[in-house]
Amino acid sequence: ASAYEVNNSVSLTTAGVNSEFFNRAYSSASNRQTWTYSTWLKLSKNGVNNYFFDAWKNSNTFFILGVSDAGRLVFYDIVAGTDYGKQTDRLLRDTSAWYHVVFVSDTTNGTAADRFRVYINGVRETDFNTDYGDPPQNYNGSVNDAIQHRIGYRTDGSTSFNGYLAETILVDGTALDPDSFGEFDSKGIWRPIDVTELTVGTNGFLLKYENAAGMGVATSGTGFSVQNLNQHDQATDVPSNNFCTFNPLLNNAGAAN
């Protein structure tokens, strides 16, 4: 009864030619070495690319974070054609579950393997299917540069996220552990905590999706413009109150009873 309750999420889909996502062009660069991105997500479609955060300058310089069509969590940053990042062994294919993803950029770290770190439901991922390499120390990546940033979209592939997002936050200038965003309950289940007291920094933001008329309005920091989103895209399916949803594998439209 005392657990923190998330009130809203946003439902994003690729509907025909109209993809639903958030975008914002940063007016000035901030800390491109140290930052933390956290979001809760619930997939509604497998077998497609579900990227939920990117920073885009051009086809040779960009950052992406999301779930590939094979179900692997993918993150990489490419600057002037040289890329760094990884794909997890672990597959995220459960469309009935909420996942919590934390990505940490900490390129001032003296340990190469700790400069890009990713956590799923409070646990660090260390087994990778594909390894693009670790960035050099003090590497300046694409996130927090004065370029376009998008939530729910991958620019270079023109692919959108299919599912729900909740409690999306970027902390500019600080490398945080997942316990800044969640905690394990007495049964070992990872659950959200209140993040409104976190200082998000110059280019940081906290999107709670609680304003149906302005889904890109930020609780902290600067908000985002919305593309093809309406009030009905606000949802109450959240990590602290998980709703039943249709199984996308059971696509029997038109089948005889």
Coordinates of N, CA and C in Angstrom, one line a residue:
A1 N 0.8 -1.2 0.0 CA 0.0 0.0 0.0 C 0.9 1.3 0.0
S2 N 2.1 1.1 0.5 CA 2.9 2.3 0.6 C 3.8 2.5 -0.6
A3 N 3.7 1.6 -1.6 CA 4.6 1.7 -2.8 C 4.2 2.9 -3.6
Y4 N 5.2 3.4 -4.3 CA 5.0 4.6 -5.2 C 4.2 4.2 -6.4
E5 N 3.2 5.0 -6.7 CA 2.3 4.8 -7.8 C 2.6 5.7 -9.0
V6 N 2.8 5.1 -10.2 CA 2.9 5.8 -11.4 C 1.5 6.0 -11.9
N7 N 1.1 7.2 -12.4 CA -0.3 7.5 -12.8 C -0.5 7.3 -14.3
N8 N 0.4 7.6 -15.1 CA 0.2 7.6 -16.5 C 1.4 7.1 -17.3
S9 N 1.1 6.6 -18.5 CA 2.1 6.3 -19.5 C 1.6 6.9 -20.9
V10 N 2.4 6.7 -21.9 CA 2.0 7.1 -23.2 C 2.0 5.9 -24.1
S11 N 1.0 5.7 -25.0 CA 0.9 4.6 -25.9 C 1.4 5.1 -27.3
L12 N 2.4 4.5 -27.8 CA 3.0 4.9 -29.1 C 2.8 3.8 -30.1
T13 N 2.4 4.1 -31.3 CA 2.2 3.1 -32.3 C 2.7 3.6 -33.7
T14 N 3.0 2.7 -34.6 CA 3.2 3.1 -36.0 C 1.9 2.8 -36.7
A15 N 1.2 3.9 -37.0 CA -0.2 3.7 -37.6 C -0.1 4.2 -39.1
G16 N 0.0 3.3 -40.0 CA 0.1 3.7 -41.4 C 1.3 4.5 -41.7
V17 N 1.1 5.7 -42.2 CA 2.3 6.6 -42.5 C 2.6 7.5 -41.4
N18 N 1.8 7.5 -40.3 CA 2.0 8.4 -39.2 C 2.6 7.7 -38.0
S19 N 3.8 8.0 -37.7 CA 4.5 7.4 -36.5 C 4.3 8.4 -35.4
E20 N 4.1 7.9 -34.2 CA 3.9 8.8 -33.0 C 5.2 8.8 -32.2
F21 N 5.7 10.0 -31.9 CA 7.0 10.2 -31.2 C 7.1 11.6 -30.7
F22 N 8.1 11.8 -29.9 CA 8.5 13.1 -29.3 C 9.8 13.6 -29.9
N23 N 9.9 14.9 -30.2 CA 11.2 15.4 -30.7 C 11.5 16.8 -30.1
R24 N 12.8 17.1 -30.0 CA 13.3 18.3 -29.5 C 14.7 18.6 -30.0
A25 N 14.9 19.7 -30.6 CA 16.3 20.1 -31.0 C 16.9 20.9 -29.9
Y26 N 18.0 20.4 -29.3 CA 18.7 21.1 -28.2 C 19.3 22.4 -28.7
S27 N 19.1 23.4 -28.0 CA 19.6 24.7 -28.5 C 21.1 24.9 -28.3
S28 N 21.6 24.2 -27.3 CA 23.0 24.3 -27.0 C 23.5 22.9 -26.4
A29 N 24.8 22.6 -26.6 CA 25.3 21.4 -26.1 C 25.6 21.5 -24.6
S30 N 25.5 20.3 -23.9 CA 25.8 20.3 -22.5 C 26.8 19.1 -22.3
N31 N 26.6 18.4 -21.2 CA 27.6 17.3 -20.9 C 27.4 16.1 -21.8
R32 N 28.3 15.9 -22.7 CA 28.2 14.8 -23.7 C 29.0 13.6 -23.2
Q33 N 29.6 13.6 -22.0 CA 30.4 12.5 -21.5 C 29.6 11.8 -20.4
T34 N 28.9 12.5 -19.5 CA 28.3 11.9 -18.4 C 26.8 12.2 -18.3
W35 N 26.0 11.2 -18.4 CA 24.5 11.4 -18.3 C 23.9 10.0 -18.1
T36 N 22.6 10.0 -17.7 CA 21.9 8.8 -17.4 C 20.5 8.9 -18.0
Y37 N 20.1 7.9 -18.7 CA 18.7 7.8 -19.3 C 18.0 6.6 -18.7
S38 N 16.7 6.9 -18.2 CA 15.9 5.9 -17.6 C 14.5 5.9 -18.2
T39 N 13.9 4.8 -18.5 CA 12.5 4.7 -18.9 C 11.9 3.4 -18.6
W40 N 10.6 3.3 -18.3 CA 9.9 2.1 -18.2 C 9.2 1.9 -19.6
L41 N 9.2 0.6 -20.0 CA 8.6 0.4 -21.3 C 7.8 -1.0 -21.3
K42 N 6.8 -1.0 -22.1 CA 6.0 -2.2 -22.3 C 5.8 -2.4 -23.8
L43 N 6.3 -3.4 -24.4 CA 6.2 -3.6 -25.9 C 4.8 -4.1 -26.3
S44 N 4.3 -3.7 -27.4 CA 3.1 -4.2 -28.0 C 3.2 -4.9 -29.3
K45 N 4.5 -5.0 -29.8 CA 4.7 -5.6 -31.1 C 6.1 -6.2 -31.1
N46 N 6.3 -7.5 -31.4 CA 7.6 -8.1 -31.6 C 7.9 -8.2 -33.1
G47 N 9.2 -8.5 -33.3 CA 9.6 -8.8 -34.7 C 9.8 -7.5 -35.5
V48 N 9.8 -6.4 -34.8 CA 10.1 -5.1 -35.5 C 11.1 -4.3 -34.6
N49 N 11.7 -3.3 -35.2 CA 12.6 -2.5 -34.4 C 11.8 -1.5 -33.5
N50 N 12.1 -1.6 -32.2 CA 11.4 -0.7 -31.3 C 12.4 0.1 -30.5
Y51 N 12.9 1.2 -31.2 CA 13.9 2.1 -30.6 C 13.1 3.2 -29.9
F52 N 13.6 3.5 -28.7 CA 12.8 4.5 -27.9 C 13.6 5.8 -27.6
F53 N 14.9 5.9 -28.0 CA 15.6 7.2 -27.8 C 16.7 7.3 -28.8
D54 N 16.8 8.5 -29.4 CA 17.9 8.7 -30.3 C 18.3 10.2 -30.2
A55 N 19.6 10.4 -30.6 CA 20.1 11.8 -30.8 C 20.7 11.8 -32.2
W56 N 20.3 12.7 -33.1 CA 20.6 12.6 -34.5 C 21.2 13.9 -35.0
K57 N 22.4 13.7 -35.6 CA 23.1 14.9 -36.3 C 23.1 14.6 -37.8
N58 N 23.6 13.4 -38.2 CA 23.6 13.0 -39.6 C 23.8 11.5 -39.7
S59 N 23.9 10.9 -40.9 CA 24.0 9.5 -41.0 C 25.3 8.9 -40.5
N60 N 26.2 9.7 -40.2 CA 27.5 9.3 -39.6 C 27.7 9.6 -38.1
T61 N 26.7 10.4 -37.6 CA 26.9 10.8 -36.2 C 25.5 10.8 -35.5
F62 N 25.3 9.8 -34.7 CA 24.0 9.7 -33.9 C 24.2 8.6 -32.8
F63 N 23.2 8.6 -31.9 CA 23.1 7.7 -30.8 C 21.7 7.0 -30.9
I64 N 21.6 5.7 -30.6 CA 20.3 5.0 -30.5 C 20.3 4.1 -29.3
L65 N 19.1 3.9 -28.8 CA 18.8 3.0 -27.7 C 17.4 2.4 -27.9
G66 N 17.4 1.1 -27.9 CA 16.1 0.4 -28.2 C 16.2 -1.1 -28.3
V67 N 15.1 -1.7 -28.7 CA 15.0 -3.1 -28.8 C 14.9 -3.4 -30.3
S68 N 15.8 -4.3 -30.8 CA 15.9 -4.7 -32.2 C 14.8 -5.6 -32.6
D69 N 14.6 -5.9 -33.9 CA 13.6 -6.8 -34.3 C 13.8 -8.2 -33.9
A70 N 15.1 -8.5 -33.4 CA 15.4 -9.8 -32.8 C 15.0 -9.9 -31.3
G71 N 14.7 -8.7 -30.7 CA 14.4 -8.6 -29.3 C 15.5 -8.3 -28.4
R72 N 16.7 -7.9 -29.0 CA 17.8 -7.6 -28.1 C 17.9 -6.1 -27.9
L73 N 18.3 -5.8 -26.6 CA 18.5 -4.4 -26.3 C 19.7 -3.9 -27.0
V74 N 19.6 -2.8 -27.8 CA 20.7 -2.3 -28.6 C 21.1 -0.9 -28.1
F75 N 22.3 -0.6 -28.0 CA 22.8 0.8 -27.8 C 24.1 1.0 -28.5
Y76 N 24.1 2.1 -29.2 CA 25.4 2.5 -29.8 C 25.4 4.0 -30.2
D77 N 26.7 4.5 -30.1 CA 26.9 5.9 -30.5 C 27.9 5.9 -31.6
I78 N 27.6 6.6 -32.6 CA 28.5 6.7 -33.8 C 28.8 8.1 -34.1
V79 N 30.1 8.5 -34.1 CA 30.6 9.8 -34.4 C 31.6 9.8 -35.6
A80 N 31.3 10.5 -36.6 CA 32.1 10.5 -37.8 C 32.4 9.1 -38.4
G81 N 31.4 8.2 -38.3 CA 31.5 6.9 -38.9 C 32.1 5.8 -38.0
T82 N 32.6 6.2 -36.8 CA 33.1 5.2 -35.8 C 32.1 5.0 -34.7
D83 N 31.7 3.7 -34.5 CA 30.7 3.5 -33.5 C 31.2 2.6 -32.4
Y84 N 30.5 2.8 -31.3 CA 30.7 2.0 -30.0 C 29.4 1.6 -29.4
G85 N 29.3 0.4 -28.9 CA 28.1 0.0 -28.2 C 28.0 -1.5 -28.2
K86 N 26.8 -2.0 -27.9 CA 26.6 -3.4 -27.7 C 25.1 -3.8 -28.0
Q87 N 24.9 -5.2 -28.2 CA 23.6 -5.8 -28.2 C 23.6 -6.9 -27.2
T88 N 22.5 -6.9 -26.3 CA 22.5 -7.9 -25.3 C 22.2 -9.3 -25.8
D89 N 22.7 -10.3 -25.0 CA 22.2 -11.7 -25.2 C 20.7 -11.8 -24.9
R90 N 20.4 -11.2 -23.8 CA 19.0 -11.2 -23.3 C 18.0 -10.7 -24.3
L91 N 16.9 -11.4 -24.4 CA 15.8 -11.0 -25.3 C 14.6 -10.3 -24.5
L92 N 14.1 -9.2 -25.0 CA 13.0 -8.6 -24.4 C 11.8 -8.8 -25.3
R93 N 11.0 -9.9 -25.0 CA 9.9 -10.2 -25.9 C 8.6 -10.4 -25.2
D94 N 8.5 -10.1 -23.9 CA 7.3 -10.4 -23.2 C 6.4 -9.1 -23.3
T95 N 5.4 -9.2 -24.1 CA 4.5 -8.1 -24.3 C 3.5 -7.9 -23.2
S96 N 3.5 -8.7 -22.2 CA 2.6 -8.5 -21.0 C 3.3 -7.9 -19.8
A97 N 4.6 -7.6 -20.0 CA 5.4 -7.1 -18.9 C 6.0 -5.7 -19.1
W98 N 6.1 -5.0 -18.0 CA 6.9 -3.7 -18.0 C 8.3 -4.0 -17.7
Y99 N 9.2 -3.4 -18.6 CA 10.6 -3.5 -18.4 C 11.1 -2.1 -17.9
H100 N 12.2 -2.1 -17.1 CA 12.8 -0.8 -16.8 C 14.2 -0.8 -17.3
V101 N 14.6 0.2 -18.2 CA 15.9 0.2 -18.8 C 16.6 1.5 -18.3
V102 N 17.8 1.3 -17.8 CA 18.7 2.4 -17.4 C 20.0 2.3 -18.3
F103 N 20.3 3.4 -19.0 CA 21.5 3.5 -19.7 C 22.4 4.6 -19.1
V104 N 23.7 4.3 -18.8 CA 24.6 5.2 -18.2 C 25.7 5.5 -19.2
S105 N 26.0 6.7 -19.5 CA 27.2 7.1 -20.2 C 28.1 7.8 -19.1
D106 N 29.3 7.2 -19.0 CA 30.3 7.7 -18.0 C 31.7 7.6 -18.6
T107 N 31.9 8.3 -19.7 CA 33.1 8.1 -20.5 C 34.4 8.7 -19.8
T108 N 34.2 9.4 -18.7 CA 35.4 9.8 -17.9 C 36.0 8.6 -17.1
N109 N 35.2 7.5 -17.0 CA 35.6 6.4 -16.2 C 36.9 5.8 -16.7
G110 N 37.8 5.4 -15.8 CA 39.1 4.8 -16.2 C 39.0 3.4 -16.7
T111 N 37.9 2.7 -16.4 CA 37.6 1.3 -16.9 C 36.8 1.4 -18.1
A112 N 37.4 0.9 -19.2 CA 36.7 1.0 -20.5 C 35.3 0.3 -20.6
A113 N 35.2 -0.8 -19.9 CA 33.9 -1.5 -19.9 C 32.8 -0.8 -19.1
D114 N 33.2 0.1 -18.3 CA 32.2 0.8 -17.5 C 31.8 2.2 -18.1
R115 N 32.3 2.5 -19.3 CA 31.9 3.8 -19.8 C 30.5 3.9 -20.4
F116 N 30.1 2.8 -21.0 CA 28.7 2.6 -21.4 C 28.1 1.4 -20.5
R117 N 27.1 1.7 -19.7 CA 26.5 0.6 -18.9 C 25.0 0.6 -19.1
V118 N 24.4 -0.6 -19.1 CA 23.0 -0.7 -19.2 C 22.4 -1.7 -18.2
Y119 N 21.3 -1.4 -17.7 CA 20.6 -2.2 -16.6 C 19.2 -2.4 -17.1
I120 N 18.7 -3.7 -16.8 CA 17.3 -4.0 -17.1 C 16.7 -4.5 -15.8
N121 N 15.7 -3.9 -15.3 CA 15.0 -4.2 -14.1 C 16.0 -4.3 -12.9
G122 N 16.8 -3.3 -12.8 CA 17.7 -3.1 -11.7 C 19.0 -3.9 -11.8
V123 N 19.2 -4.8 -12.8 CA 20.3 -5.6 -12.9 C 21.2 -5.3 -14.1
R124 N 22.5 -5.2 -13.9 CA 23.4 -4.8 -15.0 C 23.5 -5.9 -16.0
E125 N 23.4 -5.6 -17.3 CA 23.6 -6.6 -18.4 C 25.1 -6.6 -18.7
T126 N 25.7 -7.9 -18.7 CA 27.1 -8.1 -18.9 C 27.3 -9.1 -20.0
D127 N 26.3 -9.8 -20.5 CA 26.4 -10.8 -21.6 C 25.9 -10.2 -22.9
F128 N 26.7 -10.1 -23.9 CA 26.3 -9.4 -25.1 C 26.5 -10.4 -26.3
N129 N 25.5 -10.2 -27.2 CA 25.5 -11.0 -28.5 C 26.4 -10.3 -29.5
T130 N 26.5 -9.0 -29.5 CA 27.3 -8.2 -30.4 C 28.0 -7.1 -29.6
D131 N 29.3 -6.9 -29.9 CA 30.1 -5.9 -29.2 C 30.7 -5.0 -30.3
Y132 N 30.3 -3.7 -30.3 CA 30.9 -2.8 -31.2 C 32.1 -2.1 -30.6
G133 N 32.5 -2.4 -29.4 CA 33.6 -1.8 -28.7 C 33.2 -0.7 -27.7
D134 N 34.1 -0.4 -26.8 CA 33.9 0.6 -25.8 C 34.5 1.9 -26.2
P135 N 33.8 3.0 -25.9 CA 34.3 4.3 -26.3 C 35.6 4.7 -25.6
P136 N 36.5 5.5 -26.2 CA 37.7 6.0 -25.5 C 37.4 6.8 -24.3
Q137 N 38.3 7.0 -23.4 CA 38.1 7.8 -22.3 C 37.9 9.3 -22.7
N138 N 36.9 9.9 -22.0 CA 36.5 11.3 -22.2 C 35.9 11.5 -23.6
Y139 N 35.3 10.4 -24.1 CA 34.6 10.5 -25.4 C 33.4 11.4 -25.3
N140 N 33.2 12.2 -26.3 CA 32.0 13.1 -26.4 C 31.0 12.5 -27.4
G141 N 29.9 12.0 -26.9 CA 28.9 11.3 -27.7 C 27.9 12.3 -28.3
S142 N 26.9 11.7 -28.8 CA 25.8 12.5 -29.5 C 24.8 13.1 -28.6
V143 N 24.5 12.4 -27.5 CA 23.4 12.8 -26.6 C 24.0 14.1 -25.8
N144 N 23.1 15.0 -25.7 CA 23.4 16.3 -25.1 C 24.1 17.3 -26.0
D145 N 24.3 16.9 -27.3 CA 24.9 17.8 -28.3 C 23.7 18.7 -28.8
A146 N 24.1 19.8 -29.4 CA 23.1 20.7 -30.0 C 22.5 20.1 -31.3
I147 N 21.8 19.0 -31.2 CA 21.2 18.3 -32.3 C 19.8 17.8 -31.9
Q148 N 19.1 17.2 -32.9 CA 17.8 16.7 -32.7 C 17.8 15.4 -31.8
H149 N 16.9 15.4 -30.8 CA 16.7 14.3 -29.9 C 15.3 13.8 -30.0
R150 N 15.1 12.5 -30.1 CA 13.7 12.0 -30.2 C 13.5 10.8 -29.2
I151 N 12.2 10.8 -28.8 CA 11.8 9.7 -27.9 C 10.7 8.9 -28.7
G152 N 10.9 7.6 -28.8 CA 10.0 6.7 -29.5 C 10.3 6.6 -31.0
Y153 N 11.5 6.9 -31.4 CA 11.8 7.0 -32.9 C 13.3 6.8 -33.1
R154 N 13.6 6.1 -34.2 CA 15.0 6.0 -34.6 C 15.1 6.7 -36.0
T155 N 15.8 7.8 -36.1 CA 15.8 8.6 -37.2 C 16.4 7.9 -38.5
D156 N 17.6 7.3 -38.3 CA 18.3 6.8 -39.4 C 17.6 5.7 -40.1
G157 N 16.8 4.9 -39.4 CA 16.0 3.9 -40.0 C 14.5 4.2 -40.2
S158 N 14.1 5.4 -39.8 CA 12.7 5.8 -39.8 C 11.8 4.8 -39.2
T159 N 12.2 4.3 -38.0 CA 11.4 3.3 -37.3 C 10.9 3.8 -36.0
S160 N 9.7 3.4 -35.6 CA 9.1 3.9 -34.4 C 8.9 2.8 -33.3
F161 N 8.7 3.3 -32.1 CA 8.5 2.4 -31.0 C 7.0 2.0 -31.0
N162 N 6.8 0.7 -30.7 CA 5.4 0.2 -30.6 C 5.2 -0.3 -29.1
G163 N 4.5 0.5 -28.3 CA 4.2 0.1 -27.0 C 4.0 1.3 -26.1
Y164 N 4.2 1.1 -24.8 CA 4.0 2.1 -23.8 C 5.3 2.6 -23.2
L165 N 5.4 3.8 -22.8 CA 6.5 4.4 -22.1 C 6.0 5.1 -20.9
A166 N 6.8 5.0 -19.8 CA 6.4 5.7 -18.5 C 7.7 6.2 -17.8
E167 N 7.5 7.3 -17.1 CA 8.6 7.8 -16.2 C 9.9 7.9 -17.0
T168 N 9.9 8.6 -18.1 CA 11.1 8.8 -18.9 C 11.9 10.0 -18.5
I169 N 13.2 9.7 -18.2 CA 14.0 10.8 -17.6 C 15.4 10.7 -18.1
L170 N 16.0 11.9 -18.4 CA 17.4 12.1 -18.7 C 18.0 13.0 -17.7
V171 N 19.1 12.5 -17.0 CA 19.8 13.3 -16.0 C 21.1 13.7 -16.7
D172 N 21.2 14.9 -17.0 CA 22.4 15.5 -17.6 C 23.5 15.8 -16.6
G173 N 24.7 15.2 -16.8 CA 25.8 15.5 -16.0 C 26.1 14.6 -14.8
T174 N 25.3 13.5 -14.7 CA 25.5 12.6 -13.5 C 25.3 11.2 -14.0
A175 N 26.2 10.3 -13.6 CA 26.1 8.9 -13.8 C 25.4 8.2 -12.6
L176 N 24.2 7.8 -12.8 CA 23.4 7.3 -11.6 C 23.2 5.7 -11.8
D177 N 23.1 5.1 -10.6 CA 22.8 3.7 -10.6 C 21.2 3.5 -10.7
P178 N 20.8 2.3 -11.0 CA 19.3 2.1 -11.2 C 18.5 2.3 -9.9
D179 N 19.2 2.2 -8.7 CA 18.4 2.5 -7.5 C 18.0 3.9 -7.3
S180 N 18.4 4.8 -8.2 CA 17.9 6.2 -8.2 C 16.5 6.3 -8.8
F181 N 16.1 5.2 -9.5 CA 14.9 5.2 -10.3 C 13.9 4.0 -9.8
G182 N 14.4 3.0 -9.1 CA 13.6 1.9 -8.8 C 14.1 1.1 -7.6
E183 N 13.4 0.1 -7.1 CA 13.8 -0.7 -6.0 C 13.2 -2.0 -6.1
F184 N 13.8 -3.0 -5.4 CA 13.2 -4.3 -5.3 C 12.2 -4.4 -4.1
D185 N 11.0 -5.0 -4.3 CA 10.1 -5.1 -3.2 C 10.5 -6.4 -2.4
S186 N 9.7 -6.8 -1.5 CA 9.9 -7.9 -0.6 C 9.9 -9.2 -1.3
K187 N 9.3 -9.3 -2.5 CA 9.2 -10.5 -3.3 C 10.3 -10.5 -4.5
G188 N 11.2 -9.5 -4.5 CA 12.2 -9.4 -5.5 C 11.8 -8.8 -6.8
I189 N 10.6 -8.2 -6.8 CA 10.1 -7.5 -8.0 C 10.6 -6.1 -8.1
W190 N 11.2 -5.7 -9.2 CA 11.6 -4.4 -9.4 C 10.5 -3.4 -9.7
R191 N 10.4 -2.3 -8.9 CA 9.3 -1.4 -9.0 C 9.8 0.0 -9.1
P192 N 8.9 0.9 -9.6 CA 9.4 2.3 -9.6 C 9.4 3.0 -8.3
I193 N 10.2 4.1 -8.2 CA 10.2 5.0 -7.0 C 10.0 6.4 -7.5
D194 N 9.7 7.3 -6.6 CA 9.5 8.7 -6.9 C 10.9 9.3 -7.4
V195 N 10.9 9.9 -8.6 CA 12.1 10.5 -9.2 C 12.0 12.0 -9.3
T196 N 10.9 12.6 -8.8 CA 10.7 14.0 -9.0 C 11.7 14.9 -8.3
E197 N 12.4 14.3 -7.3 CA 13.4 15.1 -6.6 C 14.8 15.1 -7.2
L198 N 15.0 14.3 -8.3 CA 16.2 14.3 -9.0 C 16.5 15.6 -9.7
T199 N 17.7 16.0 -9.7 CA 18.1 17.2 -10.5 C 18.5 16.8 -11.9
V200 N 17.8 17.2 -12.9 CA 17.9 16.7 -14.2 C 19.1 17.4 -15.0
G201 N 19.5 18.5 -14.6 CA 20.6 19.2 -15.2 C 20.2 20.1 -16.4
T202 N 21.1 20.6 -17.1 CA 20.9 21.6 -18.2 C 20.0 21.1 -19.3
N203 N 20.3 20.0 -19.9 CA 19.5 19.5 -21.0 C 18.6 18.3 -20.6
G204 N 18.5 18.0 -19.3 CA 17.8 16.9 -18.8 C 16.3 17.2 -18.8
F205 N 15.5 16.1 -18.5 CA 14.1 16.2 -18.5 C 13.5 15.0 -17.8
L206 N 12.2 15.2 -17.3 CA 11.4 14.2 -16.8 C 10.1 14.3 -17.4
L207 N 9.7 13.2 -18.1 CA 8.3 13.1 -18.8 C 7.5 12.1 -18.0
K208 N 6.4 12.5 -17.4 CA 5.5 11.6 -16.7 C 4.2 11.4 -17.5
Y209 N 4.0 12.1 -18.6 CA 2.9 11.9 -19.5 C 1.6 12.1 -18.8
E210 N 1.5 13.0 -17.8 CA 0.3 13.2 -17.1 C -0.6 14.3 -17.6
N211 N -0.1 15.1 -18.6 CA -0.9 16.1 -19.2 C -1.4 15.6 -20.5
A212 N -2.7 15.2 -20.6 CA -3.2 14.6 -21.8 C -3.2 15.6 -23.0
A213 N -3.4 16.9 -22.6 CA -3.5 17.9 -23.7 C -2.1 18.3 -24.1
G214 N -1.1 18.0 -23.4 CA 0.3 18.3 -23.7 C 1.2 17.2 -23.3
M215 N 1.3 16.1 -24.0 CA 2.0 14.9 -23.6 C 3.5 15.1 -23.5
G216 N 4.0 16.1 -24.2 CA 5.4 16.4 -24.1 C 5.9 17.4 -23.0
V217 N 4.9 17.8 -22.2 CA 5.2 18.7 -21.1 C 6.1 18.0 -20.1
A218 N 7.1 18.7 -19.7 CA 8.1 18.0 -18.7 C 7.7 18.4 -17.3
T219 N 7.8 17.5 -16.4 CA 7.7 17.7 -14.9 C 8.9 18.5 -14.4
S220 N 10.1 18.1 -15.0 CA 11.3 18.8 -14.7 C 12.1 19.0 -16.0
G221 N 12.8 20.0 -16.1 CA 13.6 20.3 -17.3 C 12.7 20.8 -18.5
T222 N 13.2 20.6 -19.7 CA 12.5 21.1 -20.9 C 11.8 20.0 -21.6
G223 N 10.6 20.3 -22.0 CA 9.7 19.3 -22.6 C 10.0 19.1 -24.1
F224 N 9.2 18.3 -24.8 CA 9.3 17.9 -26.2 C 8.1 18.3 -27.0
S225 N 8.3 18.5 -28.3 CA 7.1 18.6 -29.2 C 6.6 17.2 -29.5
V226 N 5.4 17.1 -29.8 CA 4.8 15.8 -30.1 C 4.5 15.7 -31.6
Q227 N 4.6 14.5 -32.1 CA 4.3 14.2 -33.5 C 3.2 13.1 -33.6
N228 N 2.0 13.5 -34.1 CA 0.9 12.6 -34.3 C 0.3 12.0 -33.1
L229 N 0.5 12.7 -31.9 CA 0.0 12.2 -30.7 C -1.3 13.0 -30.3
N230 N -2.3 12.3 -29.7 CA -3.5 12.9 -29.3 C -3.8 12.6 -27.8
Q231 N -4.8 13.2 -27.2 CA -5.1 12.9 -25.8 C -5.4 11.5 -25.6
H232 N -6.0 10.7 -26.6 CA -6.3 9.3 -26.3 C -5.1 8.5 -26.2
D233 N -3.9 9.0 -26.5 CA -2.6 8.3 -26.4 C -2.1 8.2 -25.0
Q234 N -2.7 9.0 -24.1 CA -2.4 8.9 -22.7 C -3.0 7.6 -22.2
A235 N -2.3 6.9 -21.3 CA -2.8 5.6 -20.8 C -2.6 5.5 -19.3
T236 N -3.4 4.5 -18.7 CA -3.2 4.2 -17.3 C -2.6 2.9 -17.1
D237 N -2.2 2.2 -18.1 CA -1.4 1.0 -18.0 C 0.0 1.4 -17.7
V238 N 0.4 1.1 -16.4 CA 1.7 1.7 -15.9 C 2.4 0.6 -15.1
P239 N 3.7 0.8 -14.8 CA 4.5 -0.3 -14.2 C 3.9 -0.6 -12.8
S240 N 3.3 0.3 -12.1 CA 2.7 0.0 -10.8 C 1.3 -0.5 -10.9
N241 N 0.7 -0.6 -12.1 CA -0.7 -1.1 -12.3 C -0.8 -1.7 -13.7
N242 N -0.2 -2.9 -13.9 CA 0.0 -3.5 -15.2 C -1.4 -4.1 -15.7
F243 N -1.8 -3.6 -16.8 CA -3.1 -4.0 -17.4 C -2.9 -5.2 -18.3
C244 N -4.0 -6.0 -18.4 CA -4.0 -7.1 -19.4 C -4.0 -6.4 -20.8
T245 N -3.3 -7.0 -21.8 CA -3.3 -6.5 -23.1 C -3.4 -7.7 -24.1
F246 N -3.8 -7.5 -25.3 CA -3.9 -8.6 -26.3 C -2.5 -9.1 -26.6
N247 N -2.4 -10.4 -26.8 CA -1.2 -11.0 -27.2 C -1.0 -10.8 -28.7
P248 N 0.0 -10.1 -29.2 CA 0.2 -9.8 -30.6 C 0.5 -11.0 -31.4
L249 N 0.9 -12.2 -30.8 CA 1.2 -13.4 -31.5 C -0.1 -14.1 -31.9
L250 N -1.2 -13.8 -31.3 CA -2.5 -14.4 -31.6 C -3.2 -13.5 -32.5
N251 N -2.8 -13.5 -33.8 CA -3.4 -12.6 -34.8 C -4.3 -13.5 -35.7
N252 N -5.6 -13.7 -35.2 CA -6.5 -14.6 -36.0 C -7.6 -13.8 -36.6
A253 N -7.4 -12.6 -37.0 CA -8.4 -11.8 -37.6 C -8.9 -12.5 -38.9
G254 N -10.2 -12.7 -39.0 CA -10.8 -13.3 -40.1 C -10.9 -14.8 -40.1
A255 N -10.3 -15.4 -39.0 CA -10.4 -16.9 -38.9 C -11.8 -17.4 -38.5
A256 N -12.1 -18.5 -39.0 CA -13.5 -19.1 -38.7 C -13.5 -19.5 -37.3
N257 N -14.6 -19.3 -36.6 CA -14.8 -19.8 -35.2 C -15.1 -21.3 -35.2

